[in-house]
Short mmCIF file of C-alpha atoms in Angstrom, two decimals:
data_model
loop_
_atom_site.label_atom_id
_atom_site.label_comp_id
_atom_site.label_asym_id
_atom_site.label_seq_id
_atom_site.Cartn_x
_atom_site.Cartn_y
_atom_site.Cartn_z
CA MET N 1 6.50 23.89 13.47
CA SER N 2 6.54 25.46 10.06
CA ALA N 3 3.69 23.83 8.14
CA GLU N 4 0.44 25.74 8.01
CA ARG N 5 -2.52 24.06 9.69
CA ILE N 6 -5.67 23.17 7.76
CA ALA N 7 -9.05 23.99 9.28
CA LEU N 8 -11.42 21.05 8.80
CA VAL N 9 -14.98 20.14 9.74
CA VAL N 10 -16.34 16.66 10.45
CA THR N 11 -18.83 15.78 7.70
CA GLY N 12 -19.28 12.06 8.23
CA LEU N 13 -18.88 9.40 10.89
CA THR N 14 -19.24 5.65 10.40
CA ALA N 15 -18.73 2.84 12.89
CA LEU N 16 -16.78 0.29 10.83
CA THR N 17 -16.52 -2.09 13.80
CA PRO N 18 -17.41 -1.71 17.49
CA SER N 19 -14.01 -0.07 18.11
CA ILE N 20 -13.04 1.46 14.74
CA ARG N 21 -14.63 4.65 13.53
CA GLU N 22 -14.26 6.23 10.10
CA VAL N 23 -14.12 10.03 10.15
CA VAL N 24 -14.67 12.18 7.06
CA LEU N 25 -13.17 15.67 7.19
CA ALA N 26 -13.81 18.48 4.69
CA PRO N 27 -12.23 21.94 4.41
CA ILE N 28 -14.21 24.51 6.40
CA ASP N 29 -14.26 26.92 3.49
CA GLY N 30 -15.04 24.31 0.81
CA GLY N 31 -12.94 23.50 -2.24
CA SER N 32 -10.29 20.81 -2.44
CA LEU N 33 -7.55 19.73 -0.05
CA PRO N 34 -3.84 19.17 -0.73
CA SER N 35 -3.15 15.98 -2.71
CA TYR N 36 -0.99 13.35 -1.09
CA ALA N 37 1.02 10.25 -2.01
CA PRO N 38 -0.34 6.82 -1.00
CA GLY N 39 0.71 5.86 2.53
CA SER N 40 0.46 9.45 3.85
CA HIS N 41 -0.92 10.36 7.24
CA LEU N 42 -2.69 13.37 8.67
CA VAL N 43 -1.56 14.78 12.02
CA LEU N 44 -4.66 15.83 13.98
CA ASP N 45 -4.48 18.36 16.81
CA VAL N 46 -6.00 16.86 19.96
CA PRO N 47 -6.83 19.61 22.47
CA VAL N 48 -6.17 19.56 26.21
CA GLY N 49 -9.05 18.32 28.34
CA ASP N 50 -10.93 15.25 29.55
CA GLY N 51 -7.92 13.92 31.42
CA ARG N 52 -5.38 15.02 28.78
CA GLU N 53 -2.84 17.30 30.49
CA ARG N 54 -1.13 18.19 27.20
CA ALA N 55 -2.34 18.80 23.70
CA LEU N 56 -1.56 15.77 21.49
CA ALA N 57 -0.73 15.46 17.82
CA ASN N 58 -1.99 12.12 16.57
CA ALA N 59 -1.11 10.69 13.16
CA TYR N 60 -3.78 8.79 11.20
CA SER N 61 -3.31 7.20 7.78
CA LEU N 62 -5.40 8.65 4.99
CA THR N 63 -7.52 6.01 3.28
CA GLY N 64 -9.44 7.89 0.60
CA GLU N 65 -8.89 9.64 -2.73
CA THR N 66 -5.33 11.00 -3.05
CA VAL N 67 -5.59 13.48 -5.93
CA GLU N 68 -7.18 16.88 -5.21
CA PRO N 69 -9.53 15.31 -2.68
CA THR N 70 -12.55 17.24 -1.44
CA GLU N 71 -12.39 15.33 1.85
CA TYR N 72 -9.90 13.39 3.98
CA ARG N 73 -10.86 9.98 5.36
CA ILE N 74 -9.26 8.36 8.39
CA SER N 75 -10.18 5.24 10.36
CA VAL N 76 -9.41 5.36 14.04
CA LEU N 77 -9.18 2.48 16.50
CA ARG N 78 -10.23 3.57 19.99
CA CYS N 79 -7.44 2.89 22.48
CA ASP N 80 -8.80 3.07 26.00
CA PRO N 81 -7.17 5.68 28.29
CA ALA N 82 -8.06 3.31 31.16
CA ASP N 83 -5.45 0.94 29.65
CA GLY N 84 -2.82 3.67 29.53
CA ALA N 85 -3.53 5.23 26.11
CA ALA N 86 -2.85 8.97 25.85
CA GLY N 87 -6.48 9.68 24.96
CA GLY N 88 -6.18 11.01 21.39
CA SER N 89 -8.13 8.22 19.75
CA ALA N 90 -10.77 8.31 22.51
CA TRP N 91 -11.22 12.03 21.70
CA VAL N 92 -11.67 11.22 17.99
CA HIS N 93 -14.45 8.82 19.04
CA THR N 94 -16.26 11.71 20.77
CA LEU N 95 -16.34 13.92 17.64
CA ALA N 96 -19.75 14.79 16.16
CA VAL N 97 -20.70 15.90 12.64
CA GLY N 98 -20.11 19.64 12.42
CA ASP N 99 -17.20 19.70 14.91
CA LYS N 100 -14.21 21.74 13.79
CA VAL N 101 -10.70 20.29 13.99
CA GLU N 102 -7.24 21.36 12.87
CA ALA N 103 -4.55 19.26 11.23
CA LEU N 104 -1.15 19.56 9.62
CA PRO N 105 -1.12 18.80 5.88
CA PRO N 106 -0.50 15.15 4.92
CA ARG N 107 3.02 13.80 5.41
CA ASN N 108 4.52 10.59 4.11
CA LEU N 109 7.10 8.20 5.50
CA PHE N 110 5.67 5.17 3.65
CA ALA N 111 5.31 5.83 -0.08
CA PRO N 112 5.23 2.98 -2.63
CA VAL N 113 8.47 2.39 -4.56
CA ARG N 114 7.31 3.09 -8.09
CA HIS N 115 9.93 1.00 -9.89
CA ALA N 116 9.02 -2.15 -7.93
CA THR N 117 7.88 -4.97 -10.22
CA LYS N 118 5.36 -6.10 -7.59
CA HIS N 119 4.05 -4.83 -4.24
CA LEU N 120 3.45 -7.26 -1.35
CA LEU N 121 1.28 -5.56 1.30
CA VAL N 122 1.26 -7.19 4.75
CA GLY N 123 -1.07 -5.77 7.39
CA ALA N 124 -2.56 -6.51 10.79
CA GLY N 125 -5.70 -5.00 12.32
CA ILE N 126 -5.95 -1.24 11.91
CA GLY N 127 -2.63 -1.43 10.01
CA ILE N 128 -4.77 -1.96 6.93
CA THR N 129 -5.27 1.82 6.60
CA PRO N 130 -2.06 2.96 4.85
CA LEU N 131 -2.10 -0.24 2.76
CA LEU N 132 -5.59 0.66 1.55
CA SER N 133 -4.32 3.84 -0.08
CA HIS N 134 -1.38 1.92 -1.58
CA LEU N 135 -3.85 -0.59 -2.95
CA ARG N 136 -6.08 2.07 -4.55
CA SER N 137 -3.02 3.52 -6.27
CA HIS N 138 -1.78 0.14 -7.52
CA VAL N 139 -5.21 -0.67 -8.91
CA ARG N 140 -5.31 2.72 -10.67
CA TRP N 141 -1.84 2.23 -12.21
CA ASP N 142 -2.38 -1.47 -12.91
CA ALA N 143 0.60 -2.49 -10.77
CA ASP N 144 1.07 -6.09 -9.65
CA VAL N 145 -0.03 -6.36 -6.01
CA GLU N 146 -0.72 -9.03 -3.37
CA LEU N 147 -2.10 -8.44 0.11
CA LEU N 148 -1.85 -10.56 3.27
CA HIS N 149 -3.88 -9.42 6.26
CA VAL N 150 -4.62 -10.71 9.73
CA CYS N 151 -7.39 -9.32 11.92
CA ARG N 152 -9.81 -10.55 14.59
CA GLU N 153 -13.18 -11.88 13.45
CA GLY N 154 -15.60 -8.98 13.43
CA GLU N 155 -12.80 -6.39 13.71
CA GLY N 156 -11.97 -6.38 10.01
CA ALA N 157 -12.36 -2.72 9.06
CA HIS N 158 -12.03 -2.14 5.29
CA VAL N 159 -11.55 -5.86 4.62
CA ASP N 160 -14.46 -6.21 2.16
CA GLU N 161 -13.22 -3.14 0.29
CA VAL N 162 -9.68 -4.49 0.11
CA VAL N 163 -10.77 -7.90 -1.14
CA ALA N 164 -12.91 -6.24 -3.84
CA LEU N 165 -10.05 -3.93 -4.90
CA THR N 166 -7.50 -6.72 -5.31
CA GLY N 167 -9.85 -8.90 -7.32
CA GLY N 168 -8.76 -12.00 -5.40
CA ALA N 169 -5.09 -11.16 -4.69
CA ALA N 170 -5.87 -10.65 -0.98
CA THR N 171 -5.70 -13.30 1.71
CA VAL N 172 -7.36 -12.41 5.01
CA VAL N 173 -6.93 -14.70 8.01
CA HIS N 174 -8.07 -14.47 11.61
CA ASP N 175 -5.44 -16.25 13.69
CA ARG N 176 -1.74 -15.69 14.20
CA ALA N 177 -0.60 -19.27 13.55
CA THR N 178 -2.30 -19.42 10.15
CA PHE N 179 -0.91 -16.00 9.33
CA ALA N 180 2.67 -16.94 10.31
CA ALA N 181 2.57 -20.00 8.06
CA LEU N 182 1.09 -17.97 5.19
CA LEU N 183 3.70 -15.23 5.57
CA ALA N 184 6.59 -17.72 5.66
CA GLU N 185 5.32 -19.29 2.45
CA ARG N 186 4.57 -16.07 0.54
CA VAL N 187 7.84 -14.22 1.27
CA ARG N 188 9.67 -17.19 -0.25
CA ASP N 189 7.84 -16.96 -3.54
CA GLN N 190 7.93 -13.36 -4.78
CA PRO N 191 9.44 -12.31 -8.10
CA LEU N 192 12.77 -10.47 -7.92
CA GLY N 193 11.94 -6.76 -7.89
CA THR N 194 9.09 -7.09 -5.36
CA HIS N 195 8.95 -4.61 -2.46
CA LEU N 196 7.18 -5.45 0.82
CA TYR N 197 5.17 -2.93 2.86
CA THR N 198 3.95 -3.69 6.35
CA CYS N 199 1.85 -1.92 8.95
CA GLY N 200 0.54 -3.22 12.27
CA PRO N 201 1.54 -3.54 15.92
CA THR N 202 5.28 -3.51 16.66
CA GLY N 203 5.46 -7.24 17.48
CA PHE N 204 3.69 -8.07 14.24
CA MET N 205 6.05 -5.97 12.15
CA ASP N 206 9.03 -7.55 13.93
CA LEU N 207 7.72 -10.94 12.78
CA VAL N 208 7.39 -9.67 9.19
CA HIS N 209 10.95 -8.29 9.22
CA LEU N 210 12.30 -11.56 10.65
CA GLU N 211 10.49 -13.75 8.12
CA ALA N 212 11.56 -11.55 5.21
CA ALA N 213 15.19 -11.54 6.38
CA ALA N 214 15.12 -15.32 6.82
CA ALA N 215 13.91 -15.62 3.22
CA GLY N 216 16.83 -13.52 1.97
CA TRP N 217 15.09 -10.12 1.60
CA PRO N 218 17.55 -7.24 1.96
CA ALA N 219 16.32 -4.48 4.28
CA GLU N 220 15.99 -2.09 1.31
CA ARG N 221 13.06 -4.13 -0.01
CA VAL N 222 11.07 -4.04 3.25
CA HIS N 223 9.16 -0.89 4.26
CA ALA N 224 7.29 -0.38 7.52
CA GLU N 225 4.83 2.24 8.79
CA ALA N 226 5.11 2.40 12.58
CA PHE N 227 2.28 3.51 14.86
CA GLY N 228 4.81 4.55 17.50
CA ALA N 229 7.62 3.18 19.59
CA ALA N 230 6.55 0.09 21.52
CA ASP N 231 5.39 0.66 25.06
CA LEU N 232 8.41 2.20 26.71
CA ASP N 233 9.41 1.83 30.32
CA PRO N 234 9.54 5.09 32.30
CA GLY N 235 13.35 5.03 32.27
CA ALA N 236 15.91 6.00 34.89
CA PRO N 237 16.32 9.63 35.94
CA PHE N 238 19.15 11.68 34.40
CA THR N 239 20.32 15.27 34.17
CA VAL N 240 20.62 17.51 31.15
CA GLY N 241 22.78 20.59 30.68
CA VAL N 242 21.45 23.26 28.36
CA ALA N 243 22.90 26.78 27.98
CA GLY N 244 24.74 26.53 31.31
CA GLU N 245 21.64 25.43 33.21
CA GLU N 246 21.16 21.93 34.66
CA ILE N 247 17.72 20.30 34.49
CA GLU N 248 16.57 17.10 36.21
CA VAL N 249 14.70 14.57 34.06
CA PRO N 250 12.86 12.25 36.48
CA SER N 251 11.74 8.72 35.68
CA GLY N 252 8.48 8.80 33.72
CA VAL N 253 9.16 12.27 32.28
CA SER N 254 10.65 12.64 28.80
CA LEU N 255 13.55 14.93 27.96
CA LEU N 256 11.13 16.85 25.73
CA GLU N 257 8.69 17.41 28.60
CA ALA N 258 11.51 18.41 30.98
CA LEU N 259 12.88 20.94 28.49
CA GLU N 260 9.41 22.38 27.89
CA GLU N 261 8.73 22.69 31.60
CA ALA N 262 12.03 24.58 31.96
CA GLY N 263 10.80 27.07 29.36
CA HIS N 264 12.70 25.79 26.30
CA GLU N 265 10.92 25.48 22.99
CA VAL N 266 11.66 22.28 21.08
CA PRO N 267 9.96 21.68 17.72
CA ASN N 268 7.95 18.48 18.05
CA LEU N 269 5.11 16.63 16.46
CA CYS N 270 4.34 13.00 17.21
CA ARG N 271 5.97 12.80 20.67
CA GLN N 272 6.40 9.05 20.16
CA GLY N 273 9.71 8.62 18.36
CA VAL N 274 8.42 8.45 14.81
CA CYS N 275 8.36 11.82 13.09
CA GLY N 276 11.88 13.18 13.60
CA GLU N 277 10.85 16.74 14.55
CA CYS N 278 12.35 16.86 18.05
CA ARG N 279 15.91 15.87 17.12
CA VAL N 280 18.26 17.57 19.59
CA PRO N 281 22.06 17.82 19.09
CA VAL N 282 24.15 16.22 21.85
CA ALA N 283 27.47 17.89 22.76
CA SER N 284 30.64 16.56 24.33
CA GLY N 285 30.50 15.94 28.08
CA SER N 286 27.53 13.63 27.63
CA THR N 287 27.27 9.99 28.67
CA PRO N 288 25.93 7.57 26.02
CA VAL N 289 22.41 8.01 24.66
CA LEU N 290 19.76 5.32 25.16
CA HIS N 291 18.06 5.63 21.74
CA ARG N 292 14.41 4.48 21.77
CA ASP N 293 13.06 6.11 18.60
CA LEU N 294 12.12 4.66 15.23
CA TYR N 295 13.46 7.61 13.24
CA LEU N 296 17.28 7.75 13.42
CA THR N 297 19.35 5.29 11.38
CA ASP N 298 21.75 2.90 13.08
CA GLU N 299 24.67 5.11 11.96
CA ASP N 300 22.96 8.21 13.40
CA LYS N 301 22.48 6.40 16.71
CA ALA N 302 26.05 5.12 16.84
CA ALA N 303 27.41 8.67 16.35
CA ASN N 304 25.96 9.61 19.77
CA ASP N 305 25.67 13.24 18.61
CA CYS N 306 21.89 13.68 18.65
CA LEU N 307 18.73 12.13 20.06
CA MET N 308 14.97 12.31 19.73
CA ALA N 309 13.97 14.17 22.88
CA CYS N 310 10.47 12.66 23.08
CA VAL N 311 11.53 9.06 23.82
CA SER N 312 15.31 8.76 24.20
CA ARG N 313 17.29 9.14 27.42
CA ALA N 314 20.82 9.10 28.86
CA LEU N 315 22.73 6.04 30.09
CA PRO N 316 25.21 6.12 32.96
CA THR N 317 28.79 4.86 32.54
CA ASP N 318 30.88 3.01 35.16
CA ASP N 319 32.23 6.25 36.59
CA ARG N 320 29.66 8.90 35.63
CA PRO N 321 25.93 9.31 36.26
CA ALA N 322 23.63 9.63 33.23
CA HIS N 323 23.93 13.15 31.83
CA LEU N 324 23.43 14.88 28.48
CA GLU N 325 24.75 18.22 27.25
CA VAL N 326 22.38 19.49 24.59
CA THR N 327 22.27 22.56 22.35
CA LEU N 328 18.90 23.95 21.30
CA MET T 1 46.15 11.28 -13.48
CA SER T 2 44.60 12.85 -10.43
CA THR T 3 42.13 11.24 -8.07
CA PRO T 4 39.62 13.65 -6.62
CA ALA T 5 39.16 13.46 -2.87
CA PRO T 6 37.11 12.83 -0.88
CA PRO T 7 35.56 10.41 -3.34
CA HIS T 8 32.71 8.76 -1.49
CA TYR T 9 29.83 11.03 -2.37
CA THR T 10 30.18 10.76 -6.13
CA SER T 11 28.44 8.17 -8.26
CA VAL T 12 31.83 6.51 -8.89
CA PRO T 13 31.96 3.30 -6.82
CA PRO T 14 35.09 2.95 -4.66
CA TRP T 15 35.80 -0.41 -6.29
CA THR T 16 36.58 1.32 -9.59
CA ARG T 17 39.41 3.24 -7.90
CA GLU T 18 40.99 0.28 -6.11
CA PRO T 19 40.49 -3.41 -7.02
CA VAL T 20 38.22 -4.24 -4.09
CA VAL T 21 36.95 -7.79 -3.55
CA GLU T 22 33.72 -7.72 -1.53
CA SER T 23 32.53 -10.59 0.67
CA PRO T 24 29.41 -12.40 -0.55
CA ASP T 25 26.16 -11.83 1.32
CA ALA T 26 25.48 -15.22 2.90
CA THR T 27 21.84 -14.29 3.64
CA GLY T 28 20.96 -14.97 -0.01
CA THR T 29 18.92 -18.03 -0.92
CA ALA T 30 20.12 -18.48 -4.54
CA PHE T 31 23.23 -17.27 -6.32
CA THR T 32 24.39 -16.39 -9.81
CA VAL T 33 28.22 -16.21 -9.91
CA LEU T 34 29.93 -14.62 -12.93
CA ALA T 35 33.65 -14.74 -13.84
CA VAL T 36 34.37 -12.33 -16.72
CA GLY T 37 37.45 -11.46 -18.77
CA THR T 38 40.52 -12.64 -20.64
CA GLY T 39 44.18 -12.96 -19.68
CA SER T 40 45.04 -11.75 -16.19
CA ASP T 41 41.44 -10.64 -15.57
CA ALA T 42 40.25 -14.19 -16.29
CA THR T 43 42.88 -15.69 -13.97
CA GLY T 44 42.07 -13.19 -11.25
CA ALA T 45 38.32 -13.66 -11.62
CA ALA T 46 38.65 -17.45 -11.40
CA ALA T 47 40.64 -17.11 -8.18
CA ILE T 48 38.06 -14.75 -6.68
CA VAL T 49 35.19 -17.11 -7.57
CA ASP T 50 37.11 -20.07 -6.08
CA ALA T 51 37.42 -18.12 -2.82
CA TRP T 52 33.75 -17.07 -2.86
CA LEU T 53 32.10 -20.45 -3.48
CA PRO T 54 32.93 -22.12 -0.12
CA THR T 55 31.42 -19.10 1.73
CA LEU T 56 27.97 -19.49 0.16
CA PRO T 57 25.28 -21.16 2.29
CA VAL T 58 25.20 -24.93 2.01
CA GLY T 59 22.27 -26.20 -0.04
CA ALA T 60 21.51 -22.89 -1.80
CA PRO T 61 21.33 -23.21 -5.60
CA VAL T 62 24.47 -21.70 -7.21
CA GLN T 63 24.97 -21.13 -10.95
CA VAL T 64 28.54 -20.32 -12.04
CA HIS T 65 29.10 -18.79 -15.49
CA THR T 66 32.54 -18.08 -16.97
CA SER T 67 32.69 -15.73 -19.98
CA GLU T 68 35.49 -14.07 -21.92
CA ASP T 69 33.27 -11.12 -22.83
CA VAL T 70 30.85 -9.18 -20.67
CA ALA T 71 27.96 -9.57 -23.13
CA GLY T 72 28.07 -13.33 -22.55
CA ALA T 73 28.11 -12.85 -18.77
CA ILE T 74 25.14 -10.46 -18.95
CA ALA T 75 23.16 -12.85 -21.14
CA ALA T 76 23.77 -15.72 -18.69
CA MET T 77 22.75 -13.53 -15.74
CA ARG T 78 19.55 -12.37 -17.43
CA THR T 79 18.57 -15.99 -18.08
CA ASP T 80 19.08 -16.79 -14.38
CA LEU T 81 17.17 -13.70 -13.20
CA ALA T 82 14.21 -14.16 -15.56
CA GLY T 83 12.35 -16.39 -13.11
CA ALA T 84 14.27 -15.48 -9.96
CA ARG T 85 12.60 -14.91 -6.57
CA VAL T 86 13.47 -12.27 -3.97
CA GLY T 87 16.47 -13.69 -2.10
CA HIS T 88 18.58 -14.12 -5.25
CA ARG T 89 22.10 -12.66 -5.25
CA VAL T 90 24.52 -11.91 -8.09
CA LEU T 91 28.30 -12.10 -7.64
CA VAL T 92 30.55 -10.80 -10.41
CA ALA T 93 34.35 -10.99 -10.67
CA GLY T 94 36.24 -9.14 -13.42
CA SER T 95 37.60 -5.75 -14.40
CA ALA T 96 35.92 -2.67 -12.93
CA THR T 97 34.62 -1.81 -16.41
CA ASP T 98 32.98 -5.24 -16.77
CA CYS T 99 31.64 -5.12 -13.20
CA LEU T 100 30.02 -1.73 -13.94
CA ALA T 101 28.43 -3.13 -17.08
CA VAL T 102 27.09 -6.15 -15.18
CA ARG T 103 25.81 -3.86 -12.42
CA ALA T 104 23.91 -1.75 -14.97
CA ALA T 105 22.27 -4.86 -16.44
CA ALA T 106 21.52 -6.28 -12.99
CA LEU T 107 19.78 -3.08 -11.86
CA GLY T 108 17.80 -3.21 -15.10
CA SER T 109 16.66 -6.72 -14.09
CA SER T 110 15.32 -5.32 -10.76
CA LEU T 111 18.28 -6.33 -8.62
CA MET T 112 19.23 -3.87 -5.85
CA ASP T 113 22.78 -2.75 -5.02
CA SER T 114 22.66 -4.72 -1.77
CA GLU T 115 21.97 -7.89 -3.79
CA LEU T 116 25.14 -7.51 -5.89
CA THR T 117 28.69 -8.44 -4.82
CA VAL T 118 31.71 -7.41 -6.91
CA GLY T 119 35.26 -8.74 -7.00
CA VAL T 120 37.42 -6.40 -9.05
CA THR T 121 40.53 -7.71 -10.82
CA SER T 122 41.77 -4.43 -12.36
CA VAL T 123 40.85 -0.74 -12.54
CA ALA T 124 43.00 0.22 -15.55
CA THR T 125 40.18 0.93 -18.03
CA ARG T 126 36.99 2.99 -17.98
CA ALA T 127 34.00 3.17 -20.30
CA VAL T 128 33.45 6.80 -21.36
CA TRP T 129 30.24 8.04 -22.96
CA CYS T 130 30.68 11.07 -25.24
CA VAL T 131 27.99 13.68 -24.64
CA HIS T 132 28.64 15.14 -28.10
CA CYS T 133 28.14 12.08 -30.33
CA SER T 134 26.80 9.46 -27.86
CA ALA T 135 29.57 6.96 -28.68
CA THR T 136 30.91 4.90 -25.78
CA THR T 137 34.59 4.00 -25.79
CA ILE T 138 36.62 1.88 -23.40
CA ALA T 139 40.01 3.44 -22.74
CA GLU T 140 42.94 3.09 -20.38
CA ALA T 141 42.25 6.20 -18.34
CA GLY T 142 41.81 7.42 -14.80
CA LEU T 143 39.23 9.88 -13.51
CA GLU T 144 39.75 13.36 -14.95
CA ASP T 145 42.19 12.08 -17.58
CA VAL T 146 41.58 13.11 -21.20
CA VAL T 147 40.70 10.54 -23.87
CA THR T 148 39.98 11.12 -27.53
CA CYS T 149 36.53 10.06 -28.71
CA PRO T 150 37.22 7.62 -31.56
CA SER T 151 33.90 8.58 -33.17
CA CYS T 152 33.95 12.43 -33.21
CA ARG T 153 37.66 13.00 -32.35
CA LYS T 154 36.89 15.43 -29.53
CA ASP T 155 39.16 15.34 -26.48
CA LEU T 156 36.94 14.21 -23.59
CA VAL T 157 37.57 14.66 -19.90
CA VAL T 158 36.62 11.50 -17.92
CA TYR T 159 34.27 13.19 -15.48
CA PRO T 160 33.82 11.49 -12.07
CA HIS T 161 30.24 10.48 -12.74
CA VAL T 162 29.12 6.95 -13.64
CA SER T 163 25.71 6.16 -15.08
CA ARG T 164 23.91 3.47 -13.11
CA ARG T 165 21.90 2.69 -16.23
CA THR T 166 24.86 2.14 -18.60
CA GLY T 167 27.93 1.78 -16.37
CA ALA T 168 29.83 4.39 -18.42
CA HIS T 169 31.52 7.59 -17.25
CA LEU T 170 30.37 11.00 -18.47
CA GLY T 171 32.79 12.44 -21.04
CA PHE T 172 32.72 15.99 -22.42
CA GLN T 173 35.07 18.19 -24.41
CA VAL T 174 37.87 19.17 -22.05
CA ASP T 175 38.12 22.80 -23.23
CA ALA T 176 34.39 23.38 -23.82
CA GLU T 177 34.37 26.22 -21.30
CA THR T 178 37.24 28.15 -22.90
CA LEU T 179 36.45 27.83 -26.61
CA PRO T 180 36.50 31.12 -28.54
CA ALA T 181 33.11 32.78 -29.19
CA GLY T 182 31.26 31.20 -32.11
CA VAL T 183 32.98 27.80 -31.85
CA THR T 184 30.65 25.15 -30.48
CA ALA T 185 31.75 22.12 -28.56
#
């Protein structure tokens, strides 16, 4: 990883809801932090410990001031390790004021399209966070904006703030059926030139993509910020050849983990198929790749010449067991 | 004339090299269909539009406009797009030069490339914008041919770059690099 880490200290903690905590982070040595475009996220280093066998790098959307900020603000939903979560968000919920943390500078895969004539923001639950920074920017630049949001009663972090910012152009609902009807109606009545931005659980964003496509939206007008690949099955075992050596990748272990355990260094960041850091070239002699990431384009995937080592695997063919030849 | 290869990474659309007729995008919910040109372009455009119309989704609103000149086609399209919703598509049939001009106007009305379908009847002419005097001329020329700017009389090479904003090719003095010292292009 090339980017220089930023040393930060926790300066504020607020419980926005019983399960969502806002964390305020300031530079350890004072001054201002790098500016960022709306929709950016911060990648926090989560150390080993408390049941976490590996260090994690968790991405959280930045919700605060974007220009020469003196602090970074994130809002983190606690996902329970008892339910299978990796434990990064649970660690964030143990932080105390004064704790030191490290992060990579903000990165952006979800910036607003500035020439759009209108911005339609569609969020669910904690997916409000990147939309909040979009909204602040649109209010500052006087851009036309409308927001649709669905969240559980009592779990509506940032909702009051969002409603105040839009001055009435926000609709917040609390059940899926009402939301689906609202979405179907609103995507059919947006001026030409509108771009749509969505963030929420994978199933929710699938619904948004489907409704937009059904209403004639080309994919280029629809932008999504993914939390991570949907819950993936452990996958079938396969083998990988690297520099003349053959490594077993058992079920439940990723190619990235197998390569690391064999002593190979692979640049990586999110370890969940989103960031694109762990792209590994695939050489001839490989069986087809089972792509499970959210990063590569359809053309990239069809070429079968690379894969994201953190989530993707090999598929067997009729006459050959699943095997990849990779170059690092 | 010479055609540079491989062509696909320049700003020159492939349909200005060969008269390509694209298939309409049937996922649209409303359509503006333009037939532009005179003579053989008009005949060709009418045939393309006749082939397109039955492929559009049943029940979707369709406006067909036939114009001899591209200004008329652009004016009709702008009227349609003024109150249009996302889901609208524009289909244009005519010469590559007219299709480029319609594309420029469509992008200016917030349409995206994926919302535009072209049916090209001929690729004989190109609009060339002179970098020296800013005049635009339409000439029978291929890429990298030389045309004379009717405004400043300089000999312009038709450079393989098309402006998305205007639909014209970049033209500059063909011997600008080899002029004697002291002579400006």
